PDB file of C-alpha atoms in Angstrom:
ATOM      1  CA  MET A 974     118.133  91.240 177.013  1.00 62.00           C
ATOM      2  CA  ALA A 975     114.377  91.306 176.605  1.00 78.00           C
ATOM      3  CA  ASP A 976     111.490  92.077 174.306  1.00 94.00           C
ATOM      4  CA  VAL A 977     109.516  95.047 175.611  1.00 96.00           C
ATOM      5  CA  ILE A 978     106.434  96.994 174.555  1.00 97.00           C
ATOM      6  CA  VAL A 979     106.559 100.768 174.095  1.00 98.00           C
ATOM      7  CA  ALA A 980     103.318 102.750 173.941  1.00 97.00           C
ATOM      8  CA  THR A 981     103.290 105.143 170.978  1.00 97.00           C
ATOM      9  CA  PRO A 982     100.673 107.627 169.715  1.00 96.00           C
ATOM     10  CA  ARG A 983      99.558 104.931 167.255  1.00 95.00           C
ATOM     11  CA  GLY A 984      99.648 101.767 169.339  1.00 96.00           C
ATOM     12  CA  GLN A 985     102.000  99.306 171.011  1.00 97.00           C
ATOM     13  CA  MET A 986     105.489  98.897 169.509  1.00 98.00           C
ATOM     14  CA  PRO A 987     107.421  95.697 170.243  1.00 97.00           C
ATOM     15  CA  CYS A 988     111.081  96.599 170.831  1.00 98.00           C
ATOM     16  CA  TYR A 989     114.237  94.839 171.968  1.00 98.00           C
ATOM     17  CA  LEU A 990     116.008  96.150 175.066  1.00 98.00           C
ATOM     18  CA  ALA A 991     119.659  95.251 175.693  1.00 97.00           C
ATOM     19  CA  LYS A 992     121.128  96.114 179.094  1.00 96.00           C
ATOM     20  CA  PRO A 993     124.757  96.390 180.221  1.00 96.00           C
ATOM     21  CA  LYS A 994     125.969  93.935 182.845  1.00 90.00           C
ATOM     22  CA  ARG A 995     126.910  96.678 185.311  1.00 83.00           C
ATOM     23  CA  PRO A 996     124.055  97.633 187.679  1.00 73.00           C
ATOM     24  CA  GLU A 997     124.420 101.436 187.783  1.00 85.00           C
ATOM     25  CA  ALA A 998     122.463 103.888 185.624  1.00 93.00           C
ATOM     26  CA  CYS A 999     124.000 104.370 182.181  1.00 96.00           C
ATOM     27  CA  PRO A1000     123.364 106.333 178.975  1.00 98.00           C
ATOM     28  CA  GLY A1001     120.608 105.186 176.649  1.00 98.00           C
ATOM     29  CA  VAL A1002     120.735 104.669 172.888  1.00 98.00           C
ATOM     30  CA  ILE A1003     117.828 104.375 170.454  1.00 98.00           C
ATOM     31  CA  VAL A1004     118.783 101.919 167.681  1.00 98.00           C
ATOM     32  CA  LEU A1005     117.140 102.471 164.272  1.00 98.00           C
ATOM     33  CA  HIS A1006     117.081  99.632 161.756  1.00 97.00           C
ATOM     34  CA  ASP A1007     117.957  99.513 158.092  1.00 95.00           C
ATOM     35  CA  VAL A1008     115.372  99.234 155.332  1.00 93.00           C
ATOM     36  CA  GLY A1009     114.878  95.537 156.140  1.00 92.00           C
ATOM     37  CA  GLY A1010     113.264  96.252 159.510  1.00 93.00           C
ATOM     38  CA  MET A1011     113.513  94.318 162.769  1.00 95.00           C
ATOM     39  CA  SER A1012     115.908  91.366 162.479  1.00 94.00           C
ATOM     40  CA  GLN A1013     118.476  89.398 164.442  1.00 95.00           C
ATOM     41  CA  ASP A1014     121.131  91.720 163.037  1.00 95.00           C
ATOM     42  CA  HIS A1015     119.186  94.687 164.447  1.00 97.00           C
ATOM     43  CA  ARG A1016     119.096  93.038 167.864  1.00 97.00           C
ATOM     44  CA  ASN A1017     122.804  92.307 167.578  1.00 97.00           C
ATOM     45  CA  GLN A1018     123.475  96.026 167.131  1.00 98.00           C
ATOM     46  CA  ALA A1019     121.727  96.670 170.446  1.00 98.00           C
ATOM     47  CA  ASP A1020     123.698  93.840 172.057  1.00 98.00           C
ATOM     48  CA  TRP A1021     127.132  95.233 171.195  1.00 98.00           C
ATOM     49  CA  LEU A1022     126.061  98.649 172.432  1.00 98.00           C
ATOM     50  CA  ALA A1023     124.983  97.054 175.718  1.00 97.00           C
ATOM     51  CA  ASP A1024     128.334  95.286 175.927  1.00 97.00           C
ATOM     52  CA  ALA A1025     129.936  98.725 175.512  1.00 97.00           C
ATOM     53  CA  GLY A1026     127.988 100.098 178.485  1.00 97.00           C
ATOM     54  CA  PHE A1027     124.785 101.533 176.998  1.00 98.00           C
ATOM     55  CA  LEU A1028     121.117 100.797 177.601  1.00 98.00           C
ATOM     56  CA  ALA A1029     120.115 100.108 173.996  1.00 98.00           C
ATOM     57  CA  LEU A1030     116.548 100.010 172.678  1.00 98.00           C
ATOM     58  CA  ALA A1031     116.179  98.525 169.186  1.00 98.00           C
ATOM     59  CA  VAL A1032     112.917  99.872 167.759  1.00 98.00           C
ATOM     60  CA  ASP A1033     110.671  98.562 164.980  1.00 98.00           C
ATOM     61  CA  LEU A1034     109.414 101.326 162.699  1.00 98.00           C
ATOM     62  CA  TYR A1035     107.349  98.757 160.743  1.00 97.00           C
ATOM     63  CA  TYR A1036     105.453  97.517 163.812  1.00 97.00           C
ATOM     64  CA  LEU A1037     102.001  98.318 162.436  1.00 96.00           C
ATOM     65  CA  GLY A1038     102.178  95.926 159.500  1.00 95.00           C
ATOM     66  CA  GLY A1039     105.652  94.835 158.484  1.00 93.00           C
ATOM     67  CA  LEU A1040     107.950  96.010 155.725  1.00 91.00           C
ATOM     68  CA  LEU A1041     105.599  95.735 152.755  1.00 91.00           C
ATOM     69  CA  ARG A1042     102.762  97.653 154.400  1.00 92.00           C
ATOM     70  CA  CYS A1043     104.853 100.279 156.190  1.00 96.00           C
ATOM     71  CA  ILE A1044     107.952 101.079 154.132  1.00 96.00           C
ATOM     72  CA  ARG A1045     106.270 103.698 151.949  1.00 96.00           C
ATOM     73  CA  SER A1046     104.812 105.655 154.854  1.00 97.00           C
ATOM     74  CA  VAL A1047     108.055 105.463 156.852  1.00 97.00           C
ATOM     75  CA  ALA A1048     110.080 106.610 153.821  1.00 97.00           C
ATOM     76  CA  ARG A1049     107.602 109.442 153.261  1.00 97.00           C
ATOM     77  CA  ASP A1050     108.101 110.621 156.844  1.00 97.00           C
ATOM     78  CA  LEU A1051     111.873 110.476 156.408  1.00 97.00           C
ATOM     79  CA  ILE A1052     111.684 112.688 153.317  1.00 96.00           C
ATOM     80  CA  ALA A1053     109.306 115.093 155.070  1.00 97.00           C
ATOM     81  CA  ARG A1054     111.429 115.090 158.268  1.00 97.00           C
ATOM     82  CA  SER A1055     108.271 114.711 160.322  1.00 97.00           C
ATOM     83  CA  GLY A1056     105.260 112.486 160.749  1.00 98.00           C
ATOM     84  CA  PRO A1057     104.183 109.370 162.639  1.00 98.00           C
ATOM     85  CA  ALA A1058     107.576 107.634 162.363  1.00 98.00           C
ATOM     86  CA  PHE A1059     109.244 110.558 164.135  1.00 98.00           C
ATOM     87  CA  ASP A1060     106.490 110.532 166.763  1.00 98.00           C
ATOM     88  CA  ASP A1061     107.203 106.832 167.316  1.00 98.00           C
ATOM     89  CA  VAL A1062     110.914 107.510 167.784  1.00 98.00           C
ATOM     90  CA  GLU A1063     110.121 110.234 170.312  1.00 98.00           C
ATOM     91  CA  ALA A1064     107.863 107.833 172.211  1.00 98.00           C
ATOM     92  CA  CYS A1065     110.752 105.365 172.378  1.00 98.00           C
ATOM     93  CA  ARG A1066     113.210 108.061 173.460  1.00 98.00           C
ATOM     94  CA  SER A1067     110.882 109.191 176.244  1.00 98.00           C
ATOM     95  CA  TRP A1068     110.255 105.593 177.341  1.00 98.00           C
ATOM     96  CA  LEU A1069     113.993 104.911 177.551  1.00 98.00           C
ATOM     97  CA  ALA A1070     114.678 108.162 179.427  1.00 97.00           C
ATOM     98  CA  ARG A1071     112.210 107.081 182.111  1.00 96.00           C
ATOM     99  CA  ASP A1072     113.837 103.678 182.601  1.00 95.00           C
ATOM    100  CA  ARG A1073     115.419 103.429 186.044  1.00 94.00           C
ATOM    101  CA  ASP A1074     118.602 102.015 184.478  1.00 95.00           C
ATOM    102  CA  CYS A1075     119.074 105.108 182.265  1.00 97.00           C
ATOM    103  CA  ASN A1076     120.973 108.195 183.421  1.00 96.00           C
ATOM    104  CA  GLY A1077     118.749 110.434 181.292  1.00 95.00           C
ATOM    105  CA  ASN A1078     121.241 111.044 178.464  1.00 97.00           C
ATOM    106  CA  ILE A1079     120.029 109.509 175.202  1.00 98.00           C
ATOM    107  CA  GLY A1080     121.822 109.016 171.903  1.00 98.00           C
ATOM    108  CA  VAL A1081     120.540 107.692 168.591  1.00 98.00           C
ATOM    109  CA  ILE A1082     122.207 105.358 166.108  1.00 98.00           C
ATOM    110  CA  GLY A1083     120.939 104.293 162.704  1.00 98.00           C
ATOM    111  CA  PHE A1084     122.011 102.137 159.785  1.00 98.00           C
ATOM    112  CA  CYS A1085     121.086 102.665 156.116  1.00 96.00           C
ATOM    113  CA  MET A1086     117.521 104.036 156.284  1.00 97.00           C
ATOM    114  CA  GLY A1087     117.948 104.287 160.051  1.00 98.00           C
ATOM    115  CA  GLY A1088     121.086 106.325 159.411  1.00 98.00           C
ATOM    116  CA  GLY A1089     118.969 108.722 157.393  1.00 98.00           C
ATOM    117  CA  PHE A1090     116.591 109.045 160.326  1.00 98.00           C
ATOM    118  CA  ALA A1091     119.528 109.554 162.717  1.00 98.00           C
ATOM    119  CA  LEU A1092     120.691 112.447 160.523  1.00 98.00           C
ATOM    120  CA  MET A1093     117.237 114.020 160.632  1.00 97.00           C
ATOM    121  CA  LEU A1094     117.156 113.640 164.430  1.00 98.00           C
ATOM    122  CA  VAL A1095     120.366 115.545 165.213  1.00 98.00           C
ATOM    123  CA  SER A1096     118.557 118.872 165.654  1.00 96.00           C
ATOM    124  CA  GLY A1097     115.547 119.594 167.806  1.00 95.00           C
ATOM    125  CA  HIS A1098     114.755 116.058 168.959  1.00 97.00           C
ATOM    126  CA  ARG A1099     116.400 116.021 172.407  1.00 97.00           C
ATOM    127  CA  PHE A1100     119.173 113.585 171.551  1.00 98.00           C
ATOM    128  CA  SER A1101     122.577 114.239 173.109  1.00 98.00           C
ATOM    129  CA  ALA A1102     124.607 112.498 170.378  1.00 98.00           C
ATOM    130  CA  ALA A1103     123.938 110.767 167.062  1.00 98.00           C
ATOM    131  CA  SER A1104     125.645 108.025 165.070  1.00 98.00           C
ATOM    132  CA  ILE A1105     124.931 108.172 161.339  1.00 98.00           C
ATOM    133  CA  ASN A1106     125.990 105.059 159.436  1.00 98.00           C
ATOM    134  CA  TYR A1107     125.738 105.179 155.632  1.00 97.00           C
ATOM    135  CA  GLY A1108     122.489 107.150 155.848  1.00 95.00           C
ATOM    136  CA  GLY A1109     122.357 108.478 152.288  1.00 95.00           C
ATOM    137  CA  LYS A1110     122.906 111.927 150.841  1.00 96.00           C
ATOM    138  CA  LEU A1111     122.904 115.120 152.891  1.00 97.00           C
ATOM    139  CA  PRO A1112     119.969 117.552 152.546  1.00 95.00           C
ATOM    140  CA  PRO A1113     120.521 120.716 150.464  1.00 95.00           C
ATOM    141  CA  ASP A1114     120.020 122.886 153.562  1.00 96.00           C
ATOM    142  CA  VAL A1115     122.606 120.972 155.581  1.00 96.00           C
ATOM    143  CA  ASP A1116     124.344 124.113 156.867  1.00 95.00           C
ATOM    144  CA  SER A1117     121.229 125.623 158.424  1.00 95.00           C
ATOM    145  CA  PHE A1118     119.994 122.187 159.482  1.00 93.00           C
ATOM    146  CA  LEU A1119     123.138 121.515 161.521  1.00 96.00           C
ATOM    147  CA  GLN A1120     123.271 124.843 163.358  1.00 92.00           C
ATOM    148  CA  ALA A1121     121.651 123.353 166.482  1.00 95.00           C
ATOM    149  CA  ALA A1122     122.834 119.770 166.019  1.00 98.00           C
ATOM    150  CA  CYS A1123     124.024 117.455 168.760  1.00 98.00           C
ATOM    151  CA  PRO A1124     127.515 115.880 168.464  1.00 98.00           C
ATOM    152  CA  VAL A1125     127.735 113.500 165.492  1.00 98.00           C
ATOM    153  CA  VAL A1126     129.794 110.415 164.717  1.00 98.00           C
ATOM    154  CA  GLY A1127     129.477 109.206 161.131  1.00 98.00           C
ATOM    155  CA  SER A1128     130.726 106.127 159.294  1.00 98.00           C
ATOM    156  CA  TYR A1129     130.616 105.486 155.545  1.00 98.00           C
ATOM    157  CA  GLY A1130     131.867 102.912 153.063  1.00 97.00           C
ATOM    158  CA  GLY A1131     134.086 104.273 150.327  1.00 96.00           C
ATOM    159  CA  LYS A1132     132.747 101.707 147.842  1.00 93.00           C
ATOM    160  CA  SER A1133     129.100 102.605 148.395  1.00 93.00           C
ATOM    161  CA  ARG A1134     127.705 104.038 145.176  1.00 88.00           C
ATOM    162  CA  TRP A1135     124.930 105.824 147.101  1.00 87.00           C
ATOM    163  CA  GLU A1136     127.195 107.861 149.367  1.00 93.00           C
ATOM    164  CA  GLN A1137     130.139 108.911 147.253  1.00 95.00           C
ATOM    165  CA  GLY A1138     131.697 111.980 148.851  1.00 96.00           C
ATOM    166  CA  VAL A1139     129.120 112.185 151.661  1.00 98.00           C
ATOM    167  CA  ALA A1140     131.640 111.588 154.450  1.00 98.00           C
ATOM    168  CA  GLU A1141     133.748 114.543 153.310  1.00 98.00           C
ATOM    169  CA  GLU A1142     130.654 116.727 152.852  1.00 98.00           C
ATOM    170  CA  LEU A1143     129.423 115.890 156.349  1.00 98.00           C
ATOM    171  CA  GLU A1144     132.858 116.487 157.858  1.00 98.00           C
ATOM    172  CA  ARG A1145     133.024 119.943 156.282  1.00 98.00           C
ATOM    173  CA  ALA A1146     129.455 120.846 157.232  1.00 98.00           C
ATOM    174  CA  LEU A1147     129.938 119.846 160.878  1.00 98.00           C
ATOM    175  CA  THR A1148     133.215 121.774 161.000  1.00 98.00           C
ATOM    176  CA  ARG A1149     131.493 124.888 159.651  1.00 97.00           C
ATOM    177  CA  ALA A1150     128.727 124.496 162.234  1.00 97.00           C
ATOM    178  CA  LEU A1151     131.277 124.018 165.053  1.00 98.00           C
ATOM    179  CA  ILE A1152     129.596 120.730 166.050  1.00 98.00           C
ATOM    180  CA  PRO A1153     131.789 118.105 167.814  1.00 98.00           C
ATOM    181  CA  HIS A1154     132.160 115.224 165.409  1.00 98.00           C
ATOM    182  CA  ASP A1155     134.054 112.164 164.215  1.00 98.00           C
ATOM    183  CA  VAL A1156     133.428 111.234 160.581  1.00 98.00           C
ATOM    184  CA  LYS A1157     135.298 108.472 158.802  1.00 98.00           C
ATOM    185  CA  GLU A1158     135.122 106.777 155.416  1.00 98.00           C
ATOM    186  CA  TYR A1159     136.371 103.192 155.065  1.00 98.00           C
ATOM    187  CA  PRO A1160     137.867 102.816 151.560  1.00 96.00           C
ATOM    188  CA  GLU A1161     137.504  99.019 151.392  1.00 95.00           C
ATOM    189  CA  ALA A1162     133.929  98.904 152.706  1.00 96.00           C
ATOM    190  CA  GLY A1163     130.649  99.299 150.861  1.00 94.00           C
ATOM    191  CA  HIS A1164     127.118 100.071 151.940  1.00 94.00           C
ATOM    192  CA  SER A1165     125.757  98.232 155.008  1.00 94.00           C
ATOM    193  CA  PHE A1166     129.268  97.263 156.120  1.00 96.00           C
ATOM    194  CA  MET A1167     128.155  97.102 159.760  1.00 97.00           C
ATOM    195  CA  ASN A1168     125.186  94.821 159.072  1.00 95.00           C
ATOM    196  CA  ASN A1169     126.048  91.118 159.331  1.00 91.00           C
ATOM    197  CA  LYS A1170     122.921  89.404 158.051  1.00 83.00           C
ATOM    198  CA  GLU A1171     122.783  85.675 157.446  1.00 78.00           C
ATOM    199  CA  GLN A1172     119.977  85.662 154.886  1.00 75.00           C
ATOM    200  CA  PHE A1173     120.878  84.364 151.425  1.00 68.00           C
ATOM    201  CA  TRP A1174     119.410  87.425 149.708  1.00 66.00           C
ATOM    202  CA  PHE A1175     121.703  89.708 151.699  1.00 72.00           C
ATOM    203  CA  LYS A1176     124.749  87.667 150.707  1.00 71.00           C
ATOM    204  CA  LEU A1177     123.812  88.160 147.049  1.00 72.00           C
ATOM    205  CA  LEU A1178     123.883  91.937 147.510  1.00 72.00           C
ATOM    206  CA  ARG A1179     127.666  91.713 147.772  1.00 71.00           C
ATOM    207  CA  TYR A1180     127.734  91.963 143.984  1.00 65.00           C
ATOM    208  CA  ALA A1181     126.023  95.357 144.278  1.00 72.00           C
ATOM    209  CA  GLY A1182     128.582  96.620 146.792  1.00 77.00           C
ATOM    210  CA  ILE A1183     126.421  95.884 149.837  1.00 85.00           C
ATOM    211  CA  ALA A1184     128.173  93.611 152.336  1.00 89.00           C
ATOM    212  CA  TYR A1185     129.437  93.217 155.874  1.00 93.00           C
ATOM    213  CA  ASN A1186     133.081  94.213 156.364  1.00 95.00           C
ATOM    214  CA  GLU A1187     134.347  93.039 159.741  1.00 97.00           C
ATOM    215  CA  PRO A1188     137.520  95.165 160.076  1.00 98.00           C
ATOM    216  CA  ALA A1189     135.596  98.331 159.204  1.00 98.00           C
ATOM    217  CA  ALA A1190     132.639  97.346 161.409  1.00 98.00           C
ATOM    218  CA  MET A1191     134.822  96.658 164.425  1.00 98.00           C
ATOM    219  CA  ASP A1192     136.657  99.966 164.053  1.00 98.00           C
ATOM    220  CA  ALA A1193     133.384 101.845 163.615  1.00 98.00           C
ATOM    221  CA  ARG A1194     131.966 100.217 166.754  1.00 98.00           C
ATOM    222  CA  ARG A1195     135.060 101.281 168.704  1.00 98.00           C
ATOM    223  CA  ARG A1196     134.757 104.876 167.504  1.00 98.00           C
ATOM    224  CA  ILE A1197     131.008 105.049 168.153  1.00 98.00           C
ATOM    225  CA  ALA A1198     131.316 103.656 171.688  1.00 98.00           C
ATOM    226  CA  ALA A1199     134.117 106.087 172.550  1.00 98.00           C
ATOM    227  CA  PHE A1200     132.205 109.034 171.061  1.00 98.00           C
ATOM    228  CA  PHE A1201     129.011 108.133 172.898  1.00 98.00           C
ATOM    229  CA  HIS A1202     130.855 107.712 176.200  1.00 98.00           C
ATOM    230  CA  THR A1203     132.368 111.167 175.720  1.00 98.00           C
ATOM    231  CA  HIS A1204     129.086 112.916 174.944  1.00 98.00           C
ATOM    232  CA  LEU A1205     126.539 110.832 176.849  1.00 97.00           C
ATOM    233  CA  GLY A1206     128.527 110.317 180.048  1.00 88.00           C
TER     234      GLY A1206
END
């Protein structure tokens, strides 16, 4: 596990690279953080993916100035489905694809805001599979948007007030588009159920339905790893 620097069109992005223990080339995964940005929890997501056999690169979309300076521009790009944040992700994908430990097949996984980005990256961004985790509402043009999508695995918390019914909507849309998928809603989990942050402020969010749920997180990890192995090799 190491901190690395990825050259982007806008500068030098510090990232966290987690490698599997086995020496042979393996699939790569770009890991996109939640709205809080780079954190130990974000690195931990890359670590469990590495333990599952993937070369995982945890990126920092706020690298040019931190959360307060960057969140508005990153959110604007997400809404627009294009812009510098997407260029940064592509730079990271290309960097990972060139790594000698990568077999050339790259997936993307995102949580919360990162899940929204993962959804927007399923079509036309050269990813071979995507994991969308509580990434918000689906776009109105979801049917046309998914026509050229890569395989998708999605995980949602049934108690999340921001994503009520999204899991079922995504399941139906992917079925209509004939895209391989695995979408599951966890009735006892809320938003951010895969993020296990130690900060006091995150613990307080439990009262708003935002909290880590270990049984749901462990099952989601199992499903994601199996799905990625199937579609990334």
